XYZ file of C-alpha atoms in Angstrom:
665
model
C 11.481 32.286 -24.354
C 8.926 29.656 -25.423
C 5.292 30.409 -24.650
C 3.310 28.387 -22.108
C 1.390 26.856 -24.994
C 4.633 25.688 -26.619
C 5.852 24.223 -23.330
C 2.582 22.316 -22.926
C 2.795 21.141 -26.525
C 6.074 19.410 -25.697
C 4.061 17.137 -23.389
C 1.435 16.566 -26.065
C 3.990 15.751 -28.757
C 6.049 13.380 -26.623
C 2.868 11.621 -25.498
C 1.546 11.239 -29.051
C 4.905 9.987 -30.312
C 5.552 7.476 -27.525
C 2.072 5.956 -27.720
C 2.330 5.742 -31.503
C 5.753 4.063 -31.387
C 4.535 1.551 -28.811
C 1.282 1.095 -30.758
C -0.293 1.040 -27.317
C -1.283 3.527 -24.658
C -3.470 6.472 -23.739
C -2.695 9.793 -25.426
C -5.951 11.563 -24.549
C -5.364 12.447 -20.887
C -1.777 13.717 -21.313
C -2.845 15.926 -24.213
C -5.885 17.217 -22.321
C -4.069 17.891 -19.036
C -0.839 19.283 -20.522
C -1.747 22.906 -19.827
C -2.576 22.170 -16.175
C 0.653 20.218 -15.781
C 2.682 23.015 -17.354
C 1.442 25.665 -14.921
C 1.700 23.369 -11.902
C 5.206 22.127 -12.647
C 6.712 25.355 -13.878
C 5.220 27.679 -11.266
C 4.595 25.648 -8.129
C 5.960 22.152 -7.694
C 9.207 21.988 -5.739
C 11.233 18.902 -6.588
C 14.903 18.259 -7.260
C 15.560 16.087 -10.324
C 19.087 15.492 -8.982
C 17.637 13.905 -5.843
C 14.146 12.440 -6.346
C 14.088 11.300 -2.681
C 14.568 14.736 -1.085
C 12.458 14.554 2.069
C 10.707 17.921 1.695
C 9.812 17.657 -1.985
C 6.271 18.183 -3.149
C 4.537 14.913 -4.036
C 2.829 14.533 -7.415
C 0.423 11.655 -8.069
C -1.179 10.777 -11.396
C -4.227 8.919 -10.088
C -5.561 8.414 -13.626
C -2.408 6.407 -14.232
C -3.298 5.364 -17.761
C -2.110 8.883 -18.674
C 1.408 7.844 -17.727
C 3.054 9.592 -20.670
C 2.167 12.885 -19.024
C 4.250 11.878 -15.985
C 7.115 10.560 -18.096
C 7.118 13.677 -20.267
C 7.225 15.906 -17.188
C 10.055 13.960 -15.598
C 12.042 13.925 -18.837
C 11.554 17.625 -19.569
C 12.344 18.820 -16.051
C 15.628 16.926 -15.888
C 15.057 13.694 -14.012
C 17.166 10.712 -15.001
C 14.774 9.693 -17.761
C 16.200 10.164 -21.232
C 14.549 10.396 -24.619
C 15.523 6.778 -25.286
C 13.506 5.789 -22.221
C 10.480 7.521 -23.717
C 11.033 5.668 -26.970
C 10.854 2.420 -24.988
C 7.407 3.239 -23.593
C 5.532 0.054 -22.650
C 8.415 -2.201 -23.669
C 9.886 -5.052 -21.632
C 12.031 -3.902 -18.693
C 11.848 -0.253 -19.726
C 11.711 2.563 -17.193
C 8.506 3.785 -18.818
C 5.970 0.997 -18.202
C 2.371 1.297 -19.337
C 1.249 2.690 -15.988
C 3.522 4.579 -13.577
C 5.297 2.077 -11.357
C 7.073 2.996 -8.160
C 10.707 1.897 -8.268
C 10.977 1.812 -12.062
C 11.124 5.504 -12.842
C 12.927 8.231 -10.871
C 10.335 10.736 -9.710
C 7.306 8.418 -9.811
C 5.890 8.571 -6.291
C 3.459 5.653 -6.447
C 2.171 2.943 -8.747
C -1.156 3.974 -10.246
C -3.579 2.547 -12.756
C -6.271 0.885 -10.635
C -8.468 3.967 -10.649
C -9.093 5.745 -7.370
C -6.083 4.314 -5.580
C -3.833 7.194 -6.609
C -6.013 9.764 -4.868
C -6.099 7.410 -1.860
C -2.306 7.222 -1.813
C -2.200 11.008 -2.084
C -4.453 11.313 0.973
C -1.987 9.079 2.823
C 0.917 11.272 1.733
C -0.929 14.387 2.869
C -1.664 12.792 6.256
C 2.020 11.915 6.543
C 3.070 15.494 5.772
C 0.602 17.005 8.224
C 1.459 14.548 10.998
C 5.231 14.784 10.571
C 4.980 18.570 10.562
C 3.096 18.474 13.865
C 5.557 16.011 15.370
C 8.792 17.649 14.231
C 8.316 21.313 13.303
C 9.111 23.889 15.957
C 8.526 27.669 15.998
C 10.796 29.179 13.374
C 11.827 25.741 12.107
C 9.432 24.346 9.469
C 11.437 21.404 8.158
C 8.303 19.557 6.978
C 6.430 21.903 4.666
C 5.318 20.617 1.285
C 2.203 19.949 -0.784
C 0.663 16.849 -2.298
C -0.775 17.397 -5.780
C -2.899 14.802 -7.535
C -4.460 14.528 -10.987
C -7.618 12.458 -11.248
C -10.389 11.838 -13.745
C -13.989 10.681 -13.992
C -12.964 7.066 -13.483
C -11.260 7.808 -10.171
C -14.369 9.621 -8.969
C -16.667 6.790 -10.008
C -14.652 4.247 -8.030
C -16.023 3.892 -4.506
C -12.628 4.242 -2.896
C -12.583 7.915 -3.868
C -15.582 8.482 -1.605
C -13.927 6.696 1.306
C -10.677 8.628 1.185
C -11.952 12.048 0.129
C -14.532 11.986 2.907
C -11.781 11.265 5.440
C -9.468 13.876 3.910
C -12.093 16.535 4.494
C -12.660 15.370 8.076
C -8.933 15.544 8.815
C -8.571 18.993 7.241
C -5.662 18.169 4.924
C -4.945 21.702 3.785
C -1.895 20.815 1.717
C -3.718 18.322 -0.491
C -4.691 19.799 -3.861
C -6.509 17.667 -6.442
C -7.120 18.516 -10.094
C -10.226 16.920 -11.586
C -9.837 16.367 -15.325
C -13.474 16.978 -16.218
C -13.399 15.986 -19.884
C -16.675 14.050 -19.925
C -15.125 10.972 -21.547
C -14.286 7.461 -20.381
C -13.555 4.283 -22.302
C -17.178 3.631 -23.239
C -17.816 7.165 -24.447
C -19.483 10.247 -23.007
C -19.906 9.779 -19.265
C -23.223 11.614 -19.135
C -24.867 8.256 -19.737
C -23.523 6.814 -16.468
C -21.938 9.592 -14.409
C -24.078 12.638 -13.702
C -22.963 13.372 -10.126
C -22.679 16.972 -9.040
C -19.010 16.586 -8.175
C -18.494 20.092 -6.721
C -21.411 19.627 -4.316
C -20.164 16.178 -3.410
C -16.755 17.538 -2.387
C -18.233 20.540 -0.631
C -20.207 18.044 1.460
C -16.930 16.325 2.347
C -15.592 19.634 3.686
C -13.280 20.422 0.781
C -12.702 23.804 -0.795
C -14.006 23.456 -4.362
C -12.956 25.662 -7.268
C -15.401 24.858 -10.115
C -15.456 25.532 -13.840
C -11.779 26.282 -14.391
C -10.773 26.346 -18.054
C -8.128 23.625 -18.117
C -6.561 25.161 -21.209
C -6.252 28.707 -19.835
C -2.985 29.125 -17.885
C -4.234 32.285 -16.203
C -7.339 30.570 -14.802
C -5.304 27.548 -13.743
C -2.792 29.750 -11.942
C -5.505 31.699 -10.144
C -7.096 28.431 -9.011
C -3.804 27.064 -7.660
C -3.136 30.300 -5.776
C -6.578 30.035 -4.199
C -5.979 26.405 -3.307
C -2.619 27.087 -1.689
C -4.083 29.943 0.334
C -6.526 27.559 2.038
C -4.650 25.818 4.869
C -7.449 24.053 6.732
C -9.248 22.203 3.941
C -8.133 20.111 0.968
C -8.977 21.632 -2.404
C -10.544 20.192 -5.537
C -9.910 22.211 -8.702
C -12.463 21.207 -11.331
C -10.858 21.717 -14.736
C -12.917 21.616 -17.916
C -10.649 20.045 -20.535
C -10.809 18.518 -23.988
C -9.472 14.982 -24.106
C -6.829 14.614 -26.805
C -6.542 18.414 -27.126
C -4.899 19.314 -30.435
C -5.867 16.200 -32.397
C -8.324 17.854 -34.831
C -10.370 14.789 -35.763
C -10.260 12.818 -32.512
C -10.165 15.311 -29.665
C -13.199 15.384 -27.410
C -14.135 11.731 -28.031
C -13.305 8.318 -26.622
C -11.338 7.298 -29.733
C -8.274 9.076 -28.336
C -8.668 7.754 -24.806
C -6.856 4.443 -25.032
C -5.427 3.996 -28.538
C -2.695 5.549 -30.683
C -3.851 8.495 -32.763
C -2.334 7.151 -35.974
C 0.266 8.785 -38.201
C -2.212 10.907 -40.140
C -3.881 12.317 -37.033
C -0.529 13.009 -35.388
C 0.574 14.938 -38.472
C -2.651 16.927 -38.367
C -2.186 17.581 -34.649
C 1.360 18.827 -35.208
C 0.029 21.301 -37.754
C -2.848 22.460 -35.548
C -0.612 22.876 -32.499
C 2.150 24.592 -34.431
C 4.674 21.909 -33.476
C 6.716 21.284 -36.646
C 9.381 19.121 -35.008
C 10.179 15.504 -35.809
C 8.983 12.719 -33.514
C 10.709 12.791 -30.120
C 12.492 16.049 -30.948
C 12.220 18.883 -28.418
C 13.977 22.205 -29.169
C 16.787 23.244 -26.821
C 14.893 26.385 -25.862
C 11.964 24.287 -24.661
C 14.234 21.988 -22.677
C 15.905 25.035 -21.105
C 12.563 26.507 -20.065
C 11.425 23.246 -18.489
C 14.703 22.307 -16.779
C 14.430 22.119 -12.988
C 17.882 20.805 -12.073
C 19.412 24.124 -11.017
C 16.273 25.372 -9.314
C 15.708 22.030 -7.604
C 19.267 22.018 -6.250
C 18.697 25.560 -4.974
C 15.434 24.599 -3.241
C 16.999 21.576 -1.620
C 20.072 23.600 -0.649
C 17.885 26.182 1.078
C 16.099 23.393 2.915
C 19.416 21.881 4.045
C 20.373 25.256 5.485
C 17.095 25.340 7.396
C 17.619 21.781 8.537
C 21.152 22.602 9.755
C 19.695 25.381 11.911
C 17.044 22.969 13.180
C 19.736 20.379 13.898
C 21.704 22.902 15.943
C 18.625 23.884 17.947
C 17.069 20.406 18.292
C 19.789 17.770 17.708
C 17.796 14.818 19.054
C 14.704 15.666 17.012
C 16.844 16.131 13.895
C 18.494 12.734 14.344
C 15.086 11.138 14.882
C 13.701 12.786 11.748
C 16.604 11.462 9.650
C 16.188 7.973 11.119
C 12.493 7.860 10.427
C 12.721 9.245 6.894
C 15.395 6.693 5.973
C 13.192 3.881 7.284
C 15.715 2.598 9.811
C 14.342 1.095 12.999
C 15.776 2.066 16.399
C 19.109 0.335 16.914
C 17.900 -1.570 19.971
C 14.552 -2.702 18.581
C 15.585 -6.236 17.597
C 17.196 -6.865 20.983
C 14.199 -5.564 22.926
C 11.770 -7.488 20.732
C 13.698 -10.692 21.396
C 13.563 -10.045 25.142
C 9.817 -9.445 24.948
C 9.259 -12.674 23.009
C 11.207 -14.597 25.639
C 9.123 -12.998 28.401
C 5.889 -13.916 26.637
C 7.055 -17.514 26.374
C 7.940 -17.561 30.046
C 4.518 -16.183 31.001
C 2.784 -19.025 29.114
C -0.669 -17.413 28.909
C -3.722 -18.787 27.186
C -4.936 -15.889 25.065
C -6.842 -15.033 21.944
C -4.135 -14.083 19.511
C -5.920 -10.768 18.851
C -5.287 -10.017 22.555
C -1.709 -11.205 22.187
C -1.430 -8.790 19.267
C -2.604 -5.927 21.494
C -0.037 -6.949 24.090
C 2.682 -6.920 21.441
C 1.639 -3.423 20.380
C 1.879 -2.276 23.982
C 5.411 -3.679 24.098
C 6.652 -2.489 20.711
C 4.679 0.760 20.423
C 6.728 2.735 22.967
C 9.883 1.729 21.067
C 8.570 2.899 17.679
C 7.319 6.485 17.349
C 6.955 5.805 13.616
C 4.041 3.396 14.194
C 0.861 4.991 12.828
C -2.050 2.719 13.589
C -5.724 2.538 12.810
C -8.766 0.367 12.323
C -11.789 0.392 10.051
C -14.212 1.103 12.904
C -13.313 -2.123 14.699
C -10.714 -1.037 17.237
C -12.588 -2.715 20.080
C -12.597 -6.002 18.179
C -9.270 -5.789 16.344
C -7.571 -4.512 19.541
C -5.407 -2.155 17.516
C -5.499 0.564 20.173
C -2.561 0.319 22.556
C -1.985 2.413 25.684
C 0.058 5.096 23.900
C -2.396 5.710 21.067
C -3.339 9.297 20.354
C -5.995 9.899 17.714
C -5.412 12.201 14.751
C -7.792 15.138 14.415
C -7.483 18.575 12.795
C -6.923 19.933 16.312
C -4.404 17.208 17.133
C -2.527 16.443 13.902
C 0.509 15.020 15.668
C -1.120 11.836 16.927
C -0.291 8.244 16.070
C -3.671 6.646 15.396
C -6.185 7.158 12.589
C -9.860 6.431 13.159
C -10.527 5.349 9.577
C -14.228 4.650 9.988
C -15.853 1.884 7.938
C -13.415 2.304 5.062
C -11.372 -0.897 4.677
C -10.274 -0.210 1.096
C -9.563 3.446 1.745
C -7.616 2.630 4.898
C -5.416 0.138 3.085
C -4.616 2.448 0.178
C -4.014 5.389 2.538
C -1.517 3.222 4.403
C 0.333 2.710 1.121
C 0.571 6.489 0.784
C 1.843 6.822 4.353
C 4.549 4.248 3.730
C 5.536 5.771 0.380
C 5.857 9.236 1.888
C 8.261 7.986 4.519
C 8.530 8.525 8.240
C 5.899 5.977 9.260
C 5.261 2.266 9.633
C 1.477 2.101 9.155
C -0.767 -0.652 10.447
C -4.533 -0.983 10.175
C -7.098 -3.504 11.288
C -10.341 -5.102 10.174
C -11.910 -8.559 10.257
C -10.105 -11.022 8.001
C -13.350 -11.527 6.085
C -13.352 -7.868 5.036
C -9.908 -7.905 3.497
C -11.991 -8.727 0.422
C -13.031 -5.080 0.246
C -9.390 -4.017 0.308
C -7.505 -6.741 -1.548
C -6.506 -4.528 -4.494
C -4.741 -2.112 -2.132
C -3.064 -5.050 -0.377
C -1.859 -6.196 -3.773
C -0.435 -2.737 -4.438
C 1.463 -2.824 -1.129
C 3.096 -6.032 -2.275
C 3.734 -4.770 -5.804
C 5.406 -1.603 -4.492
C 7.312 -3.471 -1.746
C 6.000 -1.214 1.012
C 6.255 -1.888 4.742
C 2.529 -1.924 5.526
C 1.070 -4.118 8.255
C -2.464 -5.477 7.889
C -4.055 -6.654 11.129
C -6.823 -9.165 10.408
C -8.737 -10.622 13.346
C -11.563 -13.173 13.631
C -9.546 -15.435 11.392
C -11.767 -18.508 10.968
C -15.055 -20.227 11.734
C -13.829 -19.886 15.315
C -15.481 -16.475 15.520
C -18.718 -18.397 15.898
C -22.223 -16.999 15.976
C -21.806 -14.142 13.468
C -21.981 -16.871 10.866
C -20.690 -17.418 7.328
C -20.971 -13.752 6.308
C -18.199 -13.003 8.807
C -16.327 -16.312 8.818
C -13.341 -16.277 6.438
C -12.813 -19.448 4.447
C -11.016 -18.568 1.224
C -9.268 -15.391 2.444
C -6.037 -16.868 3.840
C -5.203 -18.873 0.692
C -6.085 -15.801 -1.351
C -3.622 -13.711 0.625
C -0.959 -16.413 0.341
C -1.386 -16.372 -3.438
C -0.288 -12.704 -3.522
C 3.402 -12.388 -4.430
C 5.630 -10.608 -1.896
C 3.022 -10.664 0.879
C 3.960 -12.416 4.126
C 0.896 -13.987 5.737
C 1.220 -14.846 9.433
C -1.328 -16.946 11.310
C 0.029 -17.426 14.845
C -0.953 -20.272 17.135
C -0.358 -18.514 20.467
C 0.952 -15.362 22.135
C 4.568 -16.248 21.338
C 3.997 -16.612 17.622
C 1.931 -13.417 17.713
C 4.827 -11.480 19.229
C 7.204 -12.943 16.657
C 4.822 -12.121 13.799
C 4.642 -8.483 14.865
C 8.418 -8.228 15.231
C 9.022 -9.779 11.821
C 6.434 -7.546 10.146
C 7.958 -4.431 11.688
C 11.485 -5.450 10.709
C 10.535 -6.350 7.142
C 11.518 -3.413 4.920
C 10.752 -4.857 1.478
C 7.067 -5.649 1.593
C 3.811 -5.896 3.531
C 2.640 -8.427 6.082
C -0.833 -9.716 6.924
C -1.241 -10.786 10.546
C -4.251 -13.072 11.036
C -5.416 -13.367 14.641
C -8.063 -15.421 16.418
C -11.098 -14.231 18.314
C -11.034 -17.258 20.605
C -8.433 -18.007 23.271
C -5.626 -20.372 22.231
C -3.374 -22.382 24.582
C 0.290 -21.596 25.059
C 2.669 -24.007 23.342
C 5.871 -24.850 25.194
C 9.131 -24.617 23.273
C 12.758 -25.267 24.119
C 15.195 -22.398 23.585
C 16.327 -23.748 20.214
C 12.737 -24.122 19.047
C 11.806 -20.650 20.257
C 14.622 -19.226 18.129
C 13.163 -20.922 15.040
C 9.676 -19.390 15.178
C 10.847 -16.463 13.023
C 11.740 -18.936 10.273
C 8.041 -19.262 9.455
C 7.825 -23.019 10.056
C 9.466 -25.230 12.670
C 9.194 -28.501 14.556
C 7.038 -27.768 17.581
C 6.857 -31.347 18.842
C 8.741 -34.409 17.627
C 8.554 -38.149 17.846
C 11.118 -40.319 19.533
C 13.118 -41.551 16.601
C 12.284 -41.081 12.932
C 8.682 -39.808 12.565
C 6.278 -41.806 10.451
C 3.735 -38.997 10.180
C 3.957 -35.200 10.055
C 1.072 -32.989 11.112
C 1.318 -29.443 9.721
C -0.937 -26.771 11.192
C -1.400 -23.037 11.668
C -3.220 -20.814 14.122
C -5.889 -22.398 16.303
C -5.367 -25.758 14.618
C -1.846 -26.156 16.055
C -3.319 -27.019 19.445
C -5.594 -29.494 17.681
C -2.570 -31.087 15.995
C -0.779 -31.340 19.330
C -3.766 -33.083 20.910
C -4.034 -35.497 17.988
C -0.310 -36.258 18.207
C -0.718 -37.199 21.865
C -3.572 -39.541 21.020
C -1.514 -41.199 18.316
C 1.616 -41.390 20.479
C -0.463 -43.237 23.072
C -1.021 -45.881 20.402
C 2.687 -46.119 19.612
C 2.703 -43.869 16.546
C 5.693 -41.600 15.897
C 4.285 -38.164 15.046
C 5.976 -34.829 14.359
C 3.992 -31.580 14.686
C 5.110 -28.662 12.538
C 3.747 -25.225 13.243
C 3.736 -23.121 10.059
C 2.801 -19.555 11.068
C 4.139 -18.052 7.825
C 4.477 -20.138 4.681
C 6.280 -17.379 2.773
C 8.992 -16.935 5.387
C 9.448 -20.694 5.659
C 9.869 -21.005 1.915
C 12.543 -18.311 2.006
C 14.743 -20.486 4.251
C 17.555 -22.530 2.761
C 16.915 -26.028 1.494
C 18.734 -27.675 4.384
C 16.511 -26.058 6.977
C 13.326 -26.848 5.076
C 14.447 -30.472 4.757
C 15.134 -30.619 8.494
C 11.548 -29.594 9.203
C 9.799 -31.526 6.418
C 12.114 -34.407 5.462
C 11.284 -35.913 2.105
C 11.654 -39.396 3.579
C 8.485 -38.886 5.628
C 5.738 -39.062 3.032
C 2.751 -39.500 5.317
C 1.539 -35.971 6.072
C -1.630 -34.166 7.112
C -2.163 -30.409 6.947
C -4.802 -28.896 9.232
C -6.201 -25.396 8.793
C -9.725 -24.007 9.198
C -9.632 -22.468 5.726
C -9.931 -23.658 2.148
C -7.085 -26.131 1.994
C -6.017 -26.855 -1.586
C -2.761 -24.925 -1.194
C -1.480 -27.401 1.373
C -1.149 -30.232 -1.126
C 2.260 -28.867 -2.124
C 3.399 -29.940 1.367
C 1.438 -33.137 1.900
C 1.522 -34.471 -1.670
C -1.292 -36.085 -3.542
C -1.195 -39.051 -1.187
C -1.386 -36.883 1.906
C -4.477 -35.393 3.506
C -5.747 -31.906 4.127
C -8.282 -31.209 6.829
C -9.721 -27.871 5.786
C -12.902 -26.077 4.829
C -14.769 -27.268 1.769
C -17.792 -25.028 2.228
C -18.818 -21.824 3.933
C -19.374 -21.865 7.682
C -22.527 -21.749 9.781
C -23.896 -19.605 12.580
C -23.258 -21.398 15.874
C -20.862 -21.367 18.842
C -17.285 -22.028 17.796
C -16.915 -25.402 19.539
C -19.932 -26.745 17.694
C -18.591 -25.504 14.369
C -15.164 -27.081 14.814
C -16.826 -30.406 15.592
C -19.246 -30.053 12.652
C -16.459 -29.402 10.142
C -14.101 -32.099 11.426
C -11.599 -30.031 13.391
C -11.220 -32.343 16.372
C -8.319 -34.383 17.691
C -10.298 -37.583 17.155
C -10.980 -36.693 13.520
C -7.314 -35.942 12.883
C -6.243 -39.162 14.602
C -8.734 -41.156 12.540
C -7.395 -39.629 9.313
C -3.849 -40.417 10.439
C -4.680 -44.052 11.060
C -6.284 -44.241 7.646
C -3.064 -42.936 6.030
C -0.738 -45.107 8.094
C -2.817 -48.255 7.628
C-alpha cells in the first residue's frame, strides 16, 4: 500500500508535468496543498466519479483556481472521466483541462474559479443551499440532504474584498457544513506577502463567528486529519483551517518563493524535485498501486447506493416531498408554471395600471412566488426600494434555516457570487436586488453567471436619471450598455407592468443563463396591446404602435422612454407622418429570433430610425445606422426632480419630434 506521502506526490508530479508540457500554469499551489488534498479526498470527501451530479455529494471548490492542476489531478486519480491524455492537454484549445477550472468543461468541477475570492463566495452559496434544502426536505429519520462544502483558498482570496462580504455572512448564518482550508504559504505573485498582507486572519474569522483552527502543518497528515475531525464536529459554525504550507513543496531550488507560483519549474528543477520526493517515474506515469489507492469509483457507487436506499425509504414515507425534491434538483419548473404565468400576464394587461416597474416587479413576485418554492430571494439591504420582498417571504436565520429570503446586507458583490453558488448547487432559482448603479460592484460575479450559464436573476431598480434627486452618484448611465455587452446575459428593461411580468416569466423559464431585470423608480403608463402584440412581448422586441401604411420612420425605445416615443409618434402623426414605435425590452432575446421576425419588426426598407433610451446610447447605432439618430445620455446626470432631468437631457416628446423632422426633412 502506497504511503500518504507517495499518494500526495502523485498530485505534485502530475501538476509539475502538465504545467511543464503546456509551458504555462501554476505548479506552486498544487504542490503545496497536495498533502491537504490527499487527506481530505481519501478520508472524507464523498463523491461518485461514476455520477458527478449525484445530489448528495460533497462539494469541493478550488477558490485559488490558478492551482487548477490540483483539481485535475484529483479528478483523474480518483476515477472521474478525465484521462491522462486530458492532463497532457492542459491549457490547450478545447481541452477538458483549461487553465482555470471551468464549470461544464470537466466532470467533477463544481464551479468556474480564477477571479480570486469568488470561489469561496460560491462555496458559501452552496453551503446555504445545503442547509436550506435540508431544513425544507429532511424529516426525522430521513436525512436525504446531508453533505459538506469544502473549499481551498489562498492569500489572494483573503485579500479580495468579496471574501469579507461572504465570510461575514457565512458566520452570521451559522453554516456548520462549510469547511475552508487557508493555504498560508506567505507567497503571492509579487513575492512574500508580508509586505502587503499582515492581517491576523484567525482573529478576523473569529470575529465573523467562525471556528478557527490555526497553525496546522499543511504537510503533516496527522495534523490535517485532526483539524478536519474538529471542523466536522462543529455543526453551528463554519470552520477555517489555517494550514502552514510551502509553495512548490518538493522543488529544492524554487520551493518557498514566488518563482514557482505562476511559471513552469523547468526540466532541471523537475528532475531535482523527482529525486527529492522519491518519485522516479517518467512524466505522466502513475504506478498502478497508486491509482488503486486513489480510486473512488467503487466506494463512490457504494455511497450513492446507500443514499438511494435512504431516498427510497423517504419516498415511501413522503412521496410528494420526494417528487418535489427530484423536480427541484433537476431544475425543472412546475408543469403548470408557463400556463399560469401567461394567465397572469393577460390579467395585468387587462388591469391597465400605471405603475413604477419596480412595483410591477413586486406584483409579479407575488404572483409567481407561490408557484415556485425554489425561488430564493434577497436584496443588498435595499428590499424596501428594490421591492424584492413578496408576501410569502421568510427570512433565513440560523434558527430558521428553511426560509426563502436572504438578507444579504450591503454586499452586492458577495450576494451575486453567492447566488451563483446557490444555482450551481441545485434546488433553487436565486434572485437578488440592488440599485442598477451598484451592479458595478458586482459585475464580475454577473459575468461568471453568464460564463457558467446559470439561472440567476438580478433585480436592478432605479434604472435611469428618472430616480431624480439622489443625483449622478446613483443615476446609472453606462450600466445598461455594459450589461448588454456581456455574452449570454439577457438584459430586460420593461416599459410597463405587462413587460415587467413577461420579463420575470422569461427570466424564470430561462435555464441556460442569467437575466438582469432593470426597473424604474418612477411610475410608467400602461401601454395597450392587441392580443397578437401581447403574445410578442416575450420575443424581446415588437411593434407596439404602427402607422397606417408603410412607415417612414421607426422609433425604438425601452423602459420609461417607450411612453415618450408613443407621445412623439402621436405628435408626428398629427402632422401626417407615418411612424412605427418598437418597444425593445430585451435586445438579446430579440436578436435570438429568426430573421423573418426581426425583419417584420425592423424592415430594412425603412432607413429613418431613432433610438431613445436614458442611458449611454452608442450601442443603438447597430439598429438605427450611421444616418439614424440616438437620443441618449452623453454625460452623467444631475441632482434634481426627474421631470426636470428628462427635460434637461432632451427626453421629451417635442425633442424627439424635432429630431424626427430633421431626419425626414
